[in-house]
Short mmCIF file of C-alpha atoms in Angstrom, two decimals:
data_model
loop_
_atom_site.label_atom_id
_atom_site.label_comp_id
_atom_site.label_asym_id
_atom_site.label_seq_id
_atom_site.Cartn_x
_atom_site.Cartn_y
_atom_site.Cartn_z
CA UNK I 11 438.94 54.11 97.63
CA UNK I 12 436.47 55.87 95.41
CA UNK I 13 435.05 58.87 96.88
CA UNK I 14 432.12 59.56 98.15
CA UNK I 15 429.20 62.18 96.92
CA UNK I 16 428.87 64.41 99.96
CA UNK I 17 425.35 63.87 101.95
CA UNK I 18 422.66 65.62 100.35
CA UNK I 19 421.66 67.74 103.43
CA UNK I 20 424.01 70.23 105.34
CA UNK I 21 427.21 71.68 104.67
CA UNK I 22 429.98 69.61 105.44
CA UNK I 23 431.86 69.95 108.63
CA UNK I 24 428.78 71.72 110.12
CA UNK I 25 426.62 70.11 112.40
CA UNK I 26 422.49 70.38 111.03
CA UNK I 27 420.28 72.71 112.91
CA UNK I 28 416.78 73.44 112.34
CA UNK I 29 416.79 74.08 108.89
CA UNK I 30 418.85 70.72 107.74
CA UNK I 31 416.54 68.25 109.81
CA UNK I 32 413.34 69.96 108.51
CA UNK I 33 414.46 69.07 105.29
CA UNK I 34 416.01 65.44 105.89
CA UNK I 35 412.43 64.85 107.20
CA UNK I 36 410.86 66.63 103.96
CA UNK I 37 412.86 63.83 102.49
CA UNK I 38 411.13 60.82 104.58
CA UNK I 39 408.40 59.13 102.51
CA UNK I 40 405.34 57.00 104.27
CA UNK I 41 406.49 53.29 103.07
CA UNK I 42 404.34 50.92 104.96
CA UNK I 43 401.33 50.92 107.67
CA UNK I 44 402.01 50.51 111.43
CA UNK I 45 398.23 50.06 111.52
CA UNK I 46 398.41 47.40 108.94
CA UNK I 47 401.46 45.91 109.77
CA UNK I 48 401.63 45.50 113.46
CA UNK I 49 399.31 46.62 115.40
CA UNK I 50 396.64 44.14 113.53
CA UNK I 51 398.59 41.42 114.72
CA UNK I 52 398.66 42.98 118.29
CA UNK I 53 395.08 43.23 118.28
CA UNK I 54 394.30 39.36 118.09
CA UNK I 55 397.12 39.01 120.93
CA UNK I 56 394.43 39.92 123.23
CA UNK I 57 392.86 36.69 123.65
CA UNK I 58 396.09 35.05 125.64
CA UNK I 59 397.20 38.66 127.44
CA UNK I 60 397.36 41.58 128.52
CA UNK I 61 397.68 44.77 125.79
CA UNK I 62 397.41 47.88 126.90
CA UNK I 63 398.49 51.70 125.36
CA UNK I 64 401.74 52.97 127.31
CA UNK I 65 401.75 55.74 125.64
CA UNK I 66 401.34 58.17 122.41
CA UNK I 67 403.76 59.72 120.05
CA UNK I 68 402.78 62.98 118.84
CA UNK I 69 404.16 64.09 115.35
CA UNK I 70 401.20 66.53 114.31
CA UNK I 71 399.24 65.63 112.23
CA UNK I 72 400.10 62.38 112.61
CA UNK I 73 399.71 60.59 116.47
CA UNK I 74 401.12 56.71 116.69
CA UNK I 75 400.11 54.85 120.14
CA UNK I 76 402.32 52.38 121.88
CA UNK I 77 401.10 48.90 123.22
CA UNK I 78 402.71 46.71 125.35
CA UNK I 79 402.20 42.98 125.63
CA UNK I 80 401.91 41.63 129.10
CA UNK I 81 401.71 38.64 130.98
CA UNK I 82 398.00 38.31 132.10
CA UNK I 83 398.19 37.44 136.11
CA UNK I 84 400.87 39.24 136.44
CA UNK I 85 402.55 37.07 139.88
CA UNK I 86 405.53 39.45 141.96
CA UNK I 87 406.62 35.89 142.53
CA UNK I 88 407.65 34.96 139.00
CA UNK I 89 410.47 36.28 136.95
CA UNK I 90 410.70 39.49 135.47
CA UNK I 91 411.46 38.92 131.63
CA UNK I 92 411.44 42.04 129.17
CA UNK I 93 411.33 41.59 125.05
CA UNK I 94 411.36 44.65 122.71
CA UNK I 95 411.73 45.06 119.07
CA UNK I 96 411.78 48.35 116.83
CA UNK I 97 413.51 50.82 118.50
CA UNK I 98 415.06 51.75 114.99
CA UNK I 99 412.09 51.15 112.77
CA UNK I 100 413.25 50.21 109.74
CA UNK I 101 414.48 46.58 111.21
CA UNK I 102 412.03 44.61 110.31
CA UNK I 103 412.89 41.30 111.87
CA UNK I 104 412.87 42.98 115.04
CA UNK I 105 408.97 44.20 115.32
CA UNK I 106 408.11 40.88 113.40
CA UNK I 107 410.35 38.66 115.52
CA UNK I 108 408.69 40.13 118.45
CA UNK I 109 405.45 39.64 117.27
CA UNK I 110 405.94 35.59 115.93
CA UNK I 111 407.46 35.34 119.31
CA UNK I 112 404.52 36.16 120.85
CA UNK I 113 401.92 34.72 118.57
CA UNK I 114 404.10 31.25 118.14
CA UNK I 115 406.02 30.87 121.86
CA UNK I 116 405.26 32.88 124.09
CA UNK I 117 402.46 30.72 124.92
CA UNK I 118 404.48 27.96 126.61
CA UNK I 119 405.81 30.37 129.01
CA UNK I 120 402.71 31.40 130.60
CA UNK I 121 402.85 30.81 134.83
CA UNK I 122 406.37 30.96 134.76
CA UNK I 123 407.14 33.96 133.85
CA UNK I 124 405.86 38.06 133.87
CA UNK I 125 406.46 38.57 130.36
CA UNK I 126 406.69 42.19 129.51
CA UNK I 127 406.94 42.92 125.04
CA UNK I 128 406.71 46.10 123.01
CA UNK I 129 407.19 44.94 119.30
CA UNK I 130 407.46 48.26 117.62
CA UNK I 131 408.73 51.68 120.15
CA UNK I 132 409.41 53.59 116.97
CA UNK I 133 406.41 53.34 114.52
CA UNK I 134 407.15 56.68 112.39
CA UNK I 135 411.01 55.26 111.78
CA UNK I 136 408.40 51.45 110.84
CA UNK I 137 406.62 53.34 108.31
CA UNK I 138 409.33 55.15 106.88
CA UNK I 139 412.13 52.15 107.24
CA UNK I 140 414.50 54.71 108.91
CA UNK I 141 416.50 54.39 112.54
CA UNK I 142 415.84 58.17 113.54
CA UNK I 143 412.52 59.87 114.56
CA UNK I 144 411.49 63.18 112.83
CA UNK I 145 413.48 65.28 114.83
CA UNK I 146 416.59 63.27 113.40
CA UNK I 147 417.14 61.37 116.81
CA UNK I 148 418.16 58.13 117.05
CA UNK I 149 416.07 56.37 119.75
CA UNK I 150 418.49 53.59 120.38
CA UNK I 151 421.28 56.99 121.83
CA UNK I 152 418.32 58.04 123.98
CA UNK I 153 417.30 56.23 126.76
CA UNK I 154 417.76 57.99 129.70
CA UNK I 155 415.85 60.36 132.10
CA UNK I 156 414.22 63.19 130.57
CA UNK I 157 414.68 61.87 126.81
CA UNK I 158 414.52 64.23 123.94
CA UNK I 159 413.14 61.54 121.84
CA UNK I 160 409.38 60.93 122.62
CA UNK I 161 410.20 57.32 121.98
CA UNK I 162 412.48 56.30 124.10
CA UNK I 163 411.04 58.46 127.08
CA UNK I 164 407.85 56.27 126.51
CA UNK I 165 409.88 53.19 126.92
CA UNK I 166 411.55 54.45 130.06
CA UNK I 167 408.63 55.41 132.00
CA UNK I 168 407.35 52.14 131.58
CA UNK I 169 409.79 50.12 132.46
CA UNK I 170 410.84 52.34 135.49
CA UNK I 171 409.08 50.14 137.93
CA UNK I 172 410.82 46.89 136.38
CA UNK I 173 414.30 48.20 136.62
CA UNK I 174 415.02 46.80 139.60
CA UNK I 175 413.34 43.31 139.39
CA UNK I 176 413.50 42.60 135.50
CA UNK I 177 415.62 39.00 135.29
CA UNK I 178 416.09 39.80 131.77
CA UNK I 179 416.06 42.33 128.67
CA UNK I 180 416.66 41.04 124.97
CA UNK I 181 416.38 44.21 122.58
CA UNK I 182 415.96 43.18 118.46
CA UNK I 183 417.67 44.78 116.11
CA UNK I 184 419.16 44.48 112.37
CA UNK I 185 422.03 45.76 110.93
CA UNK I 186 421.78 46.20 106.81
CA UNK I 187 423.31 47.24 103.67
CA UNK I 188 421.66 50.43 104.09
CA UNK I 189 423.70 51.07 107.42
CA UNK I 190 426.28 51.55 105.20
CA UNK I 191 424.43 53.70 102.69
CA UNK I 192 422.24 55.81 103.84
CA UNK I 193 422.13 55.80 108.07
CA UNK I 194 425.99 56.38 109.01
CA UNK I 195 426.56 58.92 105.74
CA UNK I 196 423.29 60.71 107.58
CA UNK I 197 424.63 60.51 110.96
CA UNK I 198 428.21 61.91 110.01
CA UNK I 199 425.77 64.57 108.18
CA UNK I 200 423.91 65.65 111.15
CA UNK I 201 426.90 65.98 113.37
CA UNK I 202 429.39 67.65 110.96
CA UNK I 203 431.73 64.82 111.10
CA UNK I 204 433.41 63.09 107.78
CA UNK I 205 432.09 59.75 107.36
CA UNK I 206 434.62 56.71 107.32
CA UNK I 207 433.70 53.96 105.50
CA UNK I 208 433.01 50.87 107.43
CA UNK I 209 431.98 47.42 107.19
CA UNK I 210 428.00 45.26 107.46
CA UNK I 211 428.82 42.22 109.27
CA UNK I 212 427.24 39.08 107.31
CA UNK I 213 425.23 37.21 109.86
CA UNK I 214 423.70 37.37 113.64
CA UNK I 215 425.67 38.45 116.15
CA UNK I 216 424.90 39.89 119.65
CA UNK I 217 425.79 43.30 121.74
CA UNK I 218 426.15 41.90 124.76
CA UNK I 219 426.44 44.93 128.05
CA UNK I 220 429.85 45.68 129.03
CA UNK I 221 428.63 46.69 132.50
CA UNK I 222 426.99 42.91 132.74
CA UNK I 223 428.12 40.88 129.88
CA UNK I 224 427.27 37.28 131.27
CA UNK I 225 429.58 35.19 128.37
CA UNK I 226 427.49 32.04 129.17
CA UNK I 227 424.43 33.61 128.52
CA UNK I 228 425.50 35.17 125.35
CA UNK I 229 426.65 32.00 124.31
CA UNK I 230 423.17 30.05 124.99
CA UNK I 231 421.90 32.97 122.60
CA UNK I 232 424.03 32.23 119.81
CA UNK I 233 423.80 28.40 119.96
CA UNK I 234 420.09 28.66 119.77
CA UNK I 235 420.10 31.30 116.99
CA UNK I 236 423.22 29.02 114.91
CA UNK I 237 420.66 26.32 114.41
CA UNK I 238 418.23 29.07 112.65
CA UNK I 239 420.77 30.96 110.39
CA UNK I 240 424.60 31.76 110.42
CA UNK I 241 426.98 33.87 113.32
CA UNK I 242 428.80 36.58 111.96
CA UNK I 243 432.63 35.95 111.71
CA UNK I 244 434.69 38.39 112.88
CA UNK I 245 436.47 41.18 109.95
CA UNK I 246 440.21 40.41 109.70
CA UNK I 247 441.17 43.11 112.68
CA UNK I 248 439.13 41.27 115.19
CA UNK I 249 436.35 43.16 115.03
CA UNK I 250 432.72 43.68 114.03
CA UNK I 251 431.06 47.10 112.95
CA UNK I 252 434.57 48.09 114.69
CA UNK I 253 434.16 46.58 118.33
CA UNK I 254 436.35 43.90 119.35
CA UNK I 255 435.05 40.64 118.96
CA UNK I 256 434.68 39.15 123.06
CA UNK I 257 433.50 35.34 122.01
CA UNK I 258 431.97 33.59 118.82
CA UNK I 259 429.32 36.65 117.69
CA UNK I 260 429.70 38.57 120.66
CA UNK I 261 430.52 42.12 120.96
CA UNK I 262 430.12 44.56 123.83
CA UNK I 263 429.17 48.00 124.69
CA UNK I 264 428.51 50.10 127.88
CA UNK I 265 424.42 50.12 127.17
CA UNK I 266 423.68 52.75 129.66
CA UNK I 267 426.21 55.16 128.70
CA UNK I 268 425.10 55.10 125.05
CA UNK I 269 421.45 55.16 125.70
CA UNK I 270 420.78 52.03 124.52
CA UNK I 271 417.60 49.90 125.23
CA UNK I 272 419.38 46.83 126.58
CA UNK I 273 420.26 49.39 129.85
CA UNK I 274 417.81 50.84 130.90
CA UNK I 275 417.00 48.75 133.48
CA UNK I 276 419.81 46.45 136.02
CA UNK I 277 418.20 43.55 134.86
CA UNK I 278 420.90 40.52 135.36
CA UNK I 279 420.91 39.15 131.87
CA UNK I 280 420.60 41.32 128.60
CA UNK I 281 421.87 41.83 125.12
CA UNK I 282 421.23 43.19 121.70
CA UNK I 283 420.56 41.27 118.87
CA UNK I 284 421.85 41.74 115.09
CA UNK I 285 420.49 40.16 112.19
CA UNK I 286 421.67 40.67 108.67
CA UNK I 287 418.64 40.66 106.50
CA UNK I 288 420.32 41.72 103.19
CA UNK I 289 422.76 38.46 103.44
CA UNK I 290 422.26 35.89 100.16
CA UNK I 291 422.31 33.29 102.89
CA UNK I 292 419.08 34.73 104.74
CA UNK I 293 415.76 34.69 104.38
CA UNK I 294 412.96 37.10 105.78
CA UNK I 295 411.53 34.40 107.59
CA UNK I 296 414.41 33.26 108.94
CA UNK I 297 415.60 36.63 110.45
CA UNK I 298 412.18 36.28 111.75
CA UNK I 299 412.94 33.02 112.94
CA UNK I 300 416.67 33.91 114.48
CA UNK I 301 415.14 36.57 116.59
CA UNK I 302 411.96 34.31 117.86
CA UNK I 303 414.72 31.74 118.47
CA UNK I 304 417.44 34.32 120.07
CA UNK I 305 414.07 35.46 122.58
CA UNK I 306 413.53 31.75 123.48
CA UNK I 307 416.76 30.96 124.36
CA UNK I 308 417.82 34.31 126.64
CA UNK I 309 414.42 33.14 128.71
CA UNK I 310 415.17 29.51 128.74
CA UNK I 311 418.71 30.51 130.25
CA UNK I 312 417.22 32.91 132.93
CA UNK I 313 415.25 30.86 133.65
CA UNK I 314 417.43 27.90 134.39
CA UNK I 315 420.36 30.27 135.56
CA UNK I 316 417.90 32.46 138.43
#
């Protein structure tokens, strides 16, 4: 194995303080517009429903707000179905899934279902195609009470009153080459740890919640996403990105624990989507497409499966 150039910040085998994350974020270059990008295409969203502001990141001098796409009419008597996209910034299929979701489908759901979206909870990590925020936090190891990260306590305050009537929760996500290159070499970085190689799954897969891992909905997920693009096989050990493999593209993980998204709330069915972007057998739009599809299917099933 060929060695590896130590990270660029830090000493190694000492975790970063101040110093070492004021300099990583020296580091992070403006890439692409949130303004531009997303919330445009938020802004015509209006005519079908509800968008409001949840809330307001504050990175001086720069100050991103946070919409959320709702249901208009929202009925306590209908099912409680939550989408969101970009809680690591830098996946793009997940903000743009989010959004063709709700620009292209979403539509045919109206008055039979309370359909709660955020398409982008980490703009600064959007603009600069990074998973962390500028204090070097991932969002996505966050989410609970009290967050450090200004993301994901946004997130949690507003879906606090859904967490114990949400039906369902599908969170979109990527993993890429640059997992591999850049985010895990930073993370072992920033906590003083060696890094250990590992390997990028080629294809979709899904996290599904240890806690509440519903196989049969998982399943539903990946049929509908297998017609779009291809399921990541599992690496010779049984694994993928190290977790054992549970069914055909299915891993699991114990959401709340982590922090992750997909628990914040007790919501019956949820899972975490994966898409594999740099793969020579994808396509932009299709990522695009397997997430849009992946968000169809998880309602379909709650919906049939109350």
């Amino acid at each position: 194995m060929t060695n590896r150039a130590p990270y660029p910040i830090g000493t190694p085998g000492t975790p970063w303080g101040a110093t070492e994350v004021a300099a990583w974020r020296a580091r992070q270059d403006r890439k692409r517009s949130y303004a531009d990008e997303v919330l445009s295409r938020i802004e015509p969203l209006r005519a079908h429903f509800e968008v409001a502001e949840y809330g307001q990141l504050d990175y001086a001098p720069e100050r991103y707000p946070l919409y959320v796409v709702r249901s208009r009419g929202w009925d306590e008597t209908l099912p409680v179905m939550l989408v969101t996209g970009g809680v690591h910034g830098y996946e793009t299929s997940g903000v743009h899934g989010a959004l063709q979701f709700l620009e292209r489908d979403a539509v045919r759901y109206a008055g039979r279902i309370n359909l709660l979206c955020v398409p982008c909870i980490s703009p600064w990590g959007y603009e600069r195609i990074h998973r962390w925020n500028p204090e070097a936090l991932d969002p996505n190891r966050n989410f609970r009470e009290h967050s450090a990260a200004q993301e994901s306590a946004a997130l949690w305050g507003l879906l606090a009153p859904l967490r114990d009537t949400a039906r369902m929760h599908i969170d979109l996500h990527e993993t890429t080459d640059s997992d591999e290159s850049e985010f895990r070499p930073a993370l072992a970085a920033r906590d003083g740890k060696p890094f250990e190689p590992g390997t990028i799954p080629d294809g979709f897969y899904l996290c599904a919640d240890s806690a509440q891992p519903e196989p049969d909905f998982q399943q539903a997920v990946i049929a509908a996403v297998a017609r779009v693009t291809h399921i990541a096989p599992a690496d010779p050990d049984g694994t993928i990105i190290g977790s054992p493999v549970v069914a055909h593209g299915v891993i699991e993980y114990d959401c709340r624990k982590l922090g992750l998204c997909a628990g914040i709330t007790d919501a019956h069915y949820r899972t975490t989507t994966e898409v594999y972007p740099d793969s020579p057998r994808a396509t932009p739009a299709q990522c695009n497409d397997a997430q849009a599809a992946a968000v169809c299917a998880a309602i379909d099933y709650a919906l049939a499966h109350g």
